[in-house]
Short mmCIF file of C-alpha atoms and ligand atoms in Angstrom, two decimals:
data_model
loop_
_atom_site.label_atom_id
_atom_site.label_comp_id
_atom_site.label_asym_id
_atom_site.label_seq_id
_atom_site.Cartn_x
_atom_site.Cartn_y
_atom_site.Cartn_z
CA UNK A 151 -9.03 117.01 -33.57
CA UNK A 152 -11.34 115.30 -35.67
CA UNK A 153 -11.88 111.88 -35.53
CA UNK A 154 -13.05 109.50 -38.19
CA UNK A 155 -14.61 106.10 -38.12
CA UNK A 156 -16.79 103.68 -40.37
CA UNK A 157 -16.62 103.20 -43.94
CA UNK A 158 -16.80 105.91 -45.60
CA UNK A 159 -15.07 108.49 -42.95
CA UNK A 160 -11.87 106.19 -43.30
CA UNK A 161 -11.72 105.55 -47.13
CA UNK A 162 -11.59 109.41 -47.73
CA UNK A 163 -8.84 109.78 -45.77
CA UNK A 164 -7.16 106.92 -47.04
CA UNK A 165 -7.79 106.78 -50.16
CA UNK A 166 -4.35 108.66 -50.92
CA UNK A 167 -4.10 112.31 -50.60
CA UNK A 168 -6.25 114.65 -51.55
CA UNK A 169 -5.80 118.51 -51.94
CA UNK A 170 -7.55 118.67 -48.55
CA UNK A 171 -5.35 117.33 -46.34
CA UNK A 172 -1.94 115.82 -45.79
CA UNK A 173 -0.18 112.59 -44.04
CA UNK A 174 1.00 114.05 -40.38
CA UNK A 175 2.83 112.39 -37.22
CA UNK A 176 2.63 113.09 -33.47
CA UNK A 177 5.33 115.02 -31.85
CA UNK A 178 5.99 111.33 -29.60
CA UNK A 179 6.56 109.44 -33.05
CA UNK A 180 9.02 112.75 -34.37
CA UNK A 181 11.19 113.06 -31.53
CA UNK A 182 11.57 109.67 -30.84
CA UNK A 183 12.51 108.48 -33.32
CA UNK A 184 14.17 110.86 -36.23
CA UNK A 185 17.07 111.73 -36.39
CA UNK A 186 16.66 116.12 -34.73
CA UNK A 187 19.22 116.88 -37.09
CA UNK A 188 18.52 115.41 -40.16
CA UNK A 189 17.36 118.66 -42.60
CA UNK A 190 14.30 117.36 -43.97
CA UNK A 191 13.09 115.92 -40.42
CA UNK A 192 9.58 117.85 -41.07
CA UNK A 193 7.33 115.16 -40.14
CA UNK A 194 4.69 115.89 -43.71
CA UNK A 195 7.79 115.46 -46.09
CA UNK A 196 9.13 112.31 -43.88
CA UNK A 197 6.35 110.35 -44.68
CA UNK A 198 5.99 111.24 -48.11
CA UNK A 199 8.82 109.84 -48.50
CA UNK A 200 8.57 107.31 -46.35
CA UNK A 201 5.74 106.14 -48.53
CA UNK A 202 7.30 106.51 -51.47
CA UNK A 203 9.51 103.71 -50.73
CA UNK A 204 6.83 101.50 -50.09
CA UNK A 205 5.20 100.67 -54.03
CA UNK A 206 8.79 99.63 -55.03
CA UNK A 207 9.73 97.56 -51.98
CA UNK A 208 5.88 96.13 -51.86
CA UNK A 209 5.16 95.36 -55.61
CA UNK A 210 4.74 91.73 -56.73
CA UNK A 211 7.85 91.49 -58.43
CA UNK A 212 9.72 92.58 -55.71
CA UNK A 213 7.35 90.05 -53.40
CA UNK A 214 7.94 87.15 -54.93
CA UNK A 215 11.80 87.37 -54.23
CA UNK A 216 11.35 87.13 -50.31
CA UNK A 217 8.51 84.73 -50.18
CA UNK A 218 11.16 81.78 -49.94
CA UNK A 219 13.23 83.65 -47.79
CA UNK A 220 10.06 84.63 -44.71
CA UNK A 221 9.35 80.43 -45.92
CA UNK A 222 12.63 79.70 -45.00
CA UNK A 223 13.00 81.64 -41.91
CA UNK A 224 9.26 80.59 -40.49
CA UNK A 225 10.11 77.25 -40.65
CA UNK A 226 12.97 77.71 -38.88
CA UNK A 227 11.39 79.67 -36.21
CA UNK A 228 8.71 77.31 -35.68
CA UNK A 229 11.25 74.25 -34.88
CA UNK A 230 12.93 76.43 -32.97
CA UNK A 231 10.22 78.15 -30.89
CA UNK A 232 6.81 76.18 -31.37
CA UNK A 233 7.93 72.76 -31.89
CA UNK A 234 9.29 72.12 -28.49
CA UNK A 235 6.75 73.14 -26.28
CA UNK A 236 3.58 72.31 -25.56
CA UNK A 237 1.93 76.10 -25.08
CA UNK A 238 3.42 79.56 -26.74
CA UNK A 239 2.28 83.17 -26.64
CA UNK A 240 1.97 83.59 -30.34
CA UNK A 241 2.14 87.66 -29.90
CA UNK A 242 5.88 87.51 -28.45
CA UNK A 243 6.64 85.21 -30.86
CA UNK A 244 5.15 86.55 -34.02
CA UNK A 245 6.82 89.88 -33.15
CA UNK A 246 10.35 88.13 -33.08
CA UNK A 247 9.85 85.82 -36.29
CA UNK A 248 8.47 89.30 -37.78
CA UNK A 249 11.26 91.65 -36.38
CA UNK A 250 13.77 88.75 -37.73
CA UNK A 251 12.01 89.34 -41.18
CA UNK A 252 12.35 92.75 -41.34
CA UNK A 253 15.67 92.93 -40.35
CA UNK A 254 16.60 90.49 -43.20
CA UNK A 255 14.80 92.28 -45.92
CA UNK A 256 15.55 95.58 -44.83
CA UNK A 257 19.11 95.50 -44.07
CA UNK A 258 20.32 91.71 -44.72
CA UNK A 259 21.00 91.16 -41.15
CA UNK A 260 20.99 87.47 -39.92
CA UNK A 261 22.69 86.97 -37.06
CA UNK A 262 20.41 86.63 -33.88
CA UNK A 263 22.87 88.48 -31.24
CA UNK A 264 22.80 91.63 -34.20
CA UNK A 265 18.83 91.26 -33.76
CA UNK A 266 18.83 91.50 -30.46
CA UNK A 267 20.95 94.86 -30.56
CA UNK A 268 17.94 96.18 -32.58
CA UNK A 269 14.92 94.21 -31.15
CA UNK A 270 15.51 95.42 -27.80
CA UNK A 271 15.74 99.30 -27.92
CA UNK A 272 13.10 98.49 -30.66
CA UNK A 273 10.51 97.67 -28.35
CA UNK A 274 11.49 100.22 -25.74
CA UNK A 275 11.30 103.22 -28.62
CA UNK A 276 7.33 101.37 -29.58
CA UNK A 277 6.51 101.82 -26.17
CA UNK A 278 6.67 105.47 -26.72
CA UNK A 279 5.37 106.46 -29.29
CA UNK A 280 2.08 107.26 -28.65
CA UNK A 281 3.23 108.58 -24.99
CA UNK A 282 2.95 112.29 -24.05
CA UNK A 283 6.37 113.78 -25.41
CA UNK A 284 7.64 115.89 -22.45
CA UNK A 285 10.59 114.60 -21.70
CA UNK A 286 11.73 113.69 -18.06
CA UNK A 287 13.88 110.46 -16.88
CA UNK A 288 11.81 107.35 -15.42
CA UNK A 289 9.13 108.46 -18.18
CA UNK A 290 8.23 105.87 -21.31
CA UNK A 291 9.14 108.92 -23.45
CA UNK A 292 12.25 109.27 -22.47
CA UNK A 293 12.89 105.24 -22.37
CA UNK A 294 11.37 105.64 -25.95
CA UNK A 295 14.24 109.04 -26.95
CA UNK A 296 17.15 107.29 -25.68
CA UNK A 297 16.20 104.04 -27.02
CA UNK A 298 15.43 106.35 -30.56
CA UNK A 299 18.87 107.68 -30.26
CA UNK A 300 20.81 103.92 -29.84
CA UNK A 301 18.69 102.53 -32.74
CA UNK A 302 19.76 105.43 -34.59
CA UNK A 303 23.76 105.37 -34.17
CA UNK A 304 23.66 101.00 -34.76
CA UNK A 305 22.19 101.48 -37.74
CA UNK A 306 24.12 104.31 -38.56
CA UNK A 307 27.09 102.19 -38.18
CA UNK A 308 25.39 99.61 -39.84
CA UNK A 309 24.48 101.44 -43.28
CA UNK A 310 28.18 103.02 -43.54
CA UNK A 311 29.53 99.73 -43.49
CA UNK A 312 27.23 98.78 -46.58
CA UNK A 313 27.63 102.45 -47.97
CA UNK A 314 31.47 101.08 -47.95
CA UNK A 315 31.10 97.72 -49.42
CA UNK A 316 29.35 98.93 -52.56
CA UNK A 317 31.89 101.19 -53.03
CA UNK A 318 34.96 98.80 -52.38
CA UNK A 319 33.39 96.34 -54.69
CA UNK A 320 31.43 98.17 -56.77
CA UNK A 321 28.29 96.62 -56.33
CA UNK A 322 25.00 97.35 -58.78
CA UNK A 323 22.78 94.93 -57.59
CA UNK A 324 20.76 96.13 -54.56
CA UNK A 325 20.45 92.81 -51.66
CA UNK A 326 18.04 94.70 -49.96
CA UNK A 327 16.21 98.45 -49.02
CA UNK A 328 18.89 99.62 -47.75
CA UNK A 329 21.21 98.91 -50.54
CA UNK A 330 18.78 100.19 -52.72
CA UNK A 331 18.54 103.95 -50.37
CA UNK A 332 21.88 104.13 -50.50
CA UNK A 333 22.26 103.46 -54.48
CA UNK A 334 19.43 105.86 -54.40
CA UNK A 335 21.69 108.71 -53.53
CA UNK A 336 20.06 109.24 -50.41
CA UNK A 337 22.85 109.71 -46.75
CA UNK A 338 23.46 107.67 -44.17
CA UNK A 339 20.94 109.89 -41.99
CA UNK A 340 18.15 110.03 -44.38
CA UNK A 341 18.15 105.88 -44.65
CA UNK A 342 18.14 105.39 -41.15
CA UNK A 343 15.33 107.35 -40.38
CA UNK A 344 14.05 105.66 -43.17
CA UNK A 345 14.00 102.66 -42.15
CA UNK A 346 13.10 103.20 -38.24
CA UNK A 347 9.63 104.24 -39.89
CA UNK A 348 9.85 101.20 -42.21
CA UNK A 349 10.16 99.11 -38.68
CA UNK A 350 7.18 100.64 -37.12
CA UNK A 351 4.56 100.26 -40.26
CA UNK A 352 6.00 97.18 -40.44
CA UNK A 353 6.60 95.17 -37.32
CA UNK A 354 3.14 95.28 -35.43
CA UNK A 355 1.26 95.24 -37.92
CA UNK A 356 1.77 92.22 -39.47
CA UNK A 357 2.66 90.09 -36.03
CA UNK A 358 -0.44 91.90 -34.74
CA UNK A 359 -2.61 90.28 -37.69
CA UNK A 360 -0.55 87.11 -37.62
CA UNK A 361 -1.74 86.75 -34.00
CA UNK A 362 -5.99 87.58 -34.62
CA UNK A 363 -5.92 85.28 -37.39
CA UNK A 364 -4.15 82.33 -34.78
CA UNK A 365 -6.71 83.55 -32.37
CA UNK A 366 -9.43 83.33 -34.73
CA UNK A 367 -8.72 79.88 -36.05
CA UNK A 368 -8.66 77.95 -32.68
CA UNK A 369 -11.98 80.06 -31.92
CA UNK A 370 -13.33 78.16 -35.16
CA UNK A 371 -12.05 74.99 -35.69
CA UNK A 372 -13.67 74.15 -39.42
CA UNK A 373 -12.58 77.05 -40.29
CA UNK A 374 -9.50 76.14 -39.57
CA UNK A 375 -10.04 72.52 -41.10
CA UNK A 376 -10.93 74.30 -44.42
CA UNK A 377 -7.27 76.58 -43.69
CA UNK A 378 -5.20 73.07 -43.13
CA UNK A 379 -6.69 71.14 -45.92
CA UNK A 380 -5.74 74.10 -48.41
CA UNK A 381 -2.51 74.33 -47.09
CA UNK A 382 -2.20 70.72 -47.01
CA UNK A 383 -3.16 70.64 -50.50
CA UNK A 384 -0.51 73.32 -51.62
CA UNK A 385 2.04 71.02 -50.06
CA UNK A 386 1.22 67.69 -51.98
CA UNK A 387 2.23 69.75 -55.19
CA UNK A 388 5.49 70.94 -53.83
CA UNK A 389 9.20 68.49 -54.12
CA UNK A 390 10.13 67.13 -50.18
CA UNK A 391 12.10 70.53 -49.02
CA UNK A 392 10.67 72.81 -51.35
CA UNK A 393 9.49 76.03 -50.36
CA UNK A 394 6.99 77.93 -51.17
CA UNK A 395 6.66 80.70 -54.54
CA UNK A 396 4.41 83.14 -55.78
CA UNK A 397 2.44 80.63 -57.18
CA UNK A 398 1.73 78.72 -54.43
CA UNK A 399 0.26 81.61 -52.29
CA UNK A 400 -2.05 82.09 -55.60
CA UNK A 401 -3.77 78.60 -54.15
CA UNK A 402 -4.26 79.94 -50.78
CA UNK A 403 -7.38 81.43 -51.72
CA UNK A 404 -9.58 80.35 -48.59
CA UNK A 405 -6.61 81.42 -46.64
CA UNK A 406 -6.16 84.60 -47.78
CA UNK A 407 -9.89 85.38 -47.52
CA UNK A 408 -9.70 83.96 -43.64
CA UNK A 409 -6.67 86.73 -43.54
CA UNK A 410 -8.70 89.75 -45.07
CA UNK A 411 -12.00 88.70 -42.51
CA UNK A 412 -9.38 88.26 -39.91
CA UNK A 413 -8.32 92.07 -40.76
CA UNK A 414 -11.78 93.33 -40.72
CA UNK A 415 -12.41 92.69 -38.08
CA UNK A 416 -9.33 93.45 -35.79
CA UNK A 417 -7.51 95.66 -37.95
CA UNK A 418 -3.60 95.47 -36.73
CA UNK A 419 -3.47 98.88 -37.43
CA UNK A 420 -5.23 101.41 -34.73
CA UNK A 421 -5.71 104.74 -37.10
CA UNK A 422 -3.43 107.11 -38.93
CA UNK A 423 -2.82 110.95 -38.98
CA UNK A 424 -4.11 113.49 -41.16
CA UNK A 425 -3.96 117.35 -40.91
CA UNK A 426 -6.49 119.94 -42.57
CA UNK A 427 -4.30 121.62 -44.95
CA UNK A 428 -7.38 124.19 -46.18
CA UNK A 429 -11.16 124.85 -44.65
CA UNK A 430 -13.65 122.11 -46.49
CA UNK A 431 -16.43 121.03 -45.53
CA UNK A 432 -17.51 117.04 -45.34
CA UNK A 433 -20.68 115.40 -44.54
CA UNK A 434 -22.30 119.11 -43.37
CA UNK A 435 -19.22 119.35 -40.96
CA UNK A 436 -16.83 122.25 -41.86
CA UNK A 437 -13.08 121.53 -40.91
CA UNK A 438 -10.62 124.36 -40.40
CA UNK A 439 -7.34 124.64 -41.45
CA UNK A 440 -4.54 122.75 -39.16
CA UNK A 441 -6.81 120.85 -37.43
CA UNK A 442 -5.25 117.09 -37.05
CA UNK A 443 -7.29 114.05 -38.34
CA UNK A 444 -7.30 110.54 -36.87
CA UNK A 445 -9.05 107.83 -38.75
CA UNK A 446 -9.81 104.69 -36.39
CA UNK A 447 -9.20 101.34 -38.01
CA UNK A 448 -12.06 99.93 -35.31
CA UNK A 449 -13.01 96.17 -35.95
CA UNK A 450 -15.69 96.47 -32.53
CA UNK A 451 -17.03 99.26 -35.39
CA UNK A 452 -16.80 96.37 -38.42
CA UNK A 453 -18.20 94.29 -36.41
CA UNK A 454 -21.22 95.20 -34.80
CA UNK A 455 -21.85 98.52 -36.52
CA UNK A 456 -21.59 100.34 -33.48
CA UNK A 457 -22.52 104.30 -33.88
CA UNK A 458 -19.98 105.90 -32.18
CA UNK A 459 -16.58 105.48 -30.81
CA UNK A 460 -17.26 107.21 -26.64
CA UNK A 461 -15.39 110.40 -26.99
CA UNK A 462 -15.88 111.75 -30.75
CA UNK A 463 -18.39 112.29 -33.68
CA UNK A 464 -18.37 109.87 -35.99
CA UNK A 465 -17.89 112.47 -39.36
C1 HEM B 173 -0.52 93.77 -41.16
C2 HEM B 173 -0.24 94.10 -42.24
C3 HEM B 173 -0.22 95.34 -42.14
C4 HEM B 173 -1.98 96.22 -41.86
C5 HEM B 173 -2.29 96.13 -41.85
C6 HEM B 173 -0.67 98.32 -42.57
C7 HEM B 173 -1.34 99.41 -42.07
C8 HEM B 173 -0.67 100.80 -42.30
C9 HEM B 173 -2.14 101.49 -42.40
C10 HEM B 173 -3.10 101.93 -41.81
C11 HEM B 173 -1.09 102.64 -42.49
C12 HEM B 173 -1.54 103.75 -42.38
C13 HEM B 173 -2.10 104.89 -44.41
C14 HEM B 173 -2.37 106.22 -44.20
O1 HEM B 173 -2.07 106.86 -43.79
O2 HEM B 173 -2.81 106.19 -45.27
C15 HEM B 173 0.19 101.94 -43.58
C16 HEM B 173 0.77 102.85 -43.67
C17 HEM B 173 2.04 102.28 -43.71
N1 HEM B 173 2.67 101.75 -44.47
FE1 HEM B 173 1.33 99.72 -43.44
N2 HEM B 173 0.78 98.07 -42.90
C18 HEM B 173 1.27 96.91 -42.43
C19 HEM B 173 1.87 96.46 -43.14
C20 HEM B 173 3.43 97.03 -43.64
C21 HEM B 173 4.71 96.58 -44.37
C22 HEM B 173 5.66 94.88 -44.22
C23 HEM B 173 5.11 97.80 -45.07
C24 HEM B 173 6.41 97.41 -44.84
C25 HEM B 173 7.31 97.12 -44.78
C26 HEM B 173 4.38 98.47 -44.07
C27 HEM B 173 4.54 99.70 -44.83
C28 HEM B 173 4.27 100.93 -44.52
C29 HEM B 173 4.88 102.57 -44.61
C30 HEM B 173 5.85 103.26 -44.42
C31 HEM B 173 4.06 103.69 -44.60
C32 HEM B 173 3.47 104.88 -44.33
C33 HEM B 173 3.49 105.14 -42.80
C34 HEM B 173 3.67 107.40 -42.83
O3 HEM B 173 3.20 108.04 -43.46
O4 HEM B 173 2.71 107.15 -41.66
N3 HEM B 173 3.45 98.17 -44.04
N4 HEM B 173 0.20 100.60 -43.16
#
């Protein structure tokens, strides 16, 4: 496996699929999460199809609808889980918030107990994603496989229910991601695989980003004060209780710079996987066809410009 770190190597790997490489997921991810009976469960195809859904879901027009929901849920979350306490654990709480948000935006699930029904097996499944894929009782991977099966069962029941609602009510406008996949004619199993993929891709990344932002803000009070000042300015221009809108986000220029700088110093995603589909040479190194690649988004590298990660050669 070739491990890429540094800006140029990562840019080459991640700035879009090129003719030398394709996406690839390790067996542990595929076996724990994907339905083995699904016809298109080649990880390359899965990844490509998953990516195809990203731009329509995250395009600005869609995000505009999500912002008031995110804001209202964030306020409820803070009132319930942060404000009453003198001390809180930011990472578990950020996960709680982002998971509930994903349940709402992906599949309109709002009920706390229903969210928990997905959150518990999901935590077990993610713990096994990077484990050795040997399915023996008692291993992290075995727990992840079982949890993955449970998540898919529960998702399938939910997706079937939503499909029946669409058919019965003749619904034409999608309320969430599952609806839009159903309206595109995807099967329940395909949708289940994709929703699991979306959960994995969005959950730890966003909660890690939130956690590091809070951590850096507490380390740099002068930055915290400027962020607070900008947020208070946005608040002053709004009616009492009015939720955040797209236009308000455009005013958060300094806050956004802080978020970007935190993600540069402490990247929320560790990296991603690629496979060489042909022999080729990059920066003087020959990469044979079939070699696996991993891009390492290394915050320490960004912060200190350290030369090479232990055990890897920078390309
Ligand atoms: C701070 C937040 C996030 C960060 C830092 C992040 C980072 C990344 C990175 C580095 C990749 C790999 C790119 C590549 O291999 O070319 C990726 C892929 C992806 N992300 Fe995100 N992401 C974030 C949030 C989200 C959210 C909110 C969603 C969905 C709602 C999402 C959905 C996806 C999907 C579907 C993929 C493709 C997965 C694959 O094919 O392997 N991400 N993300």
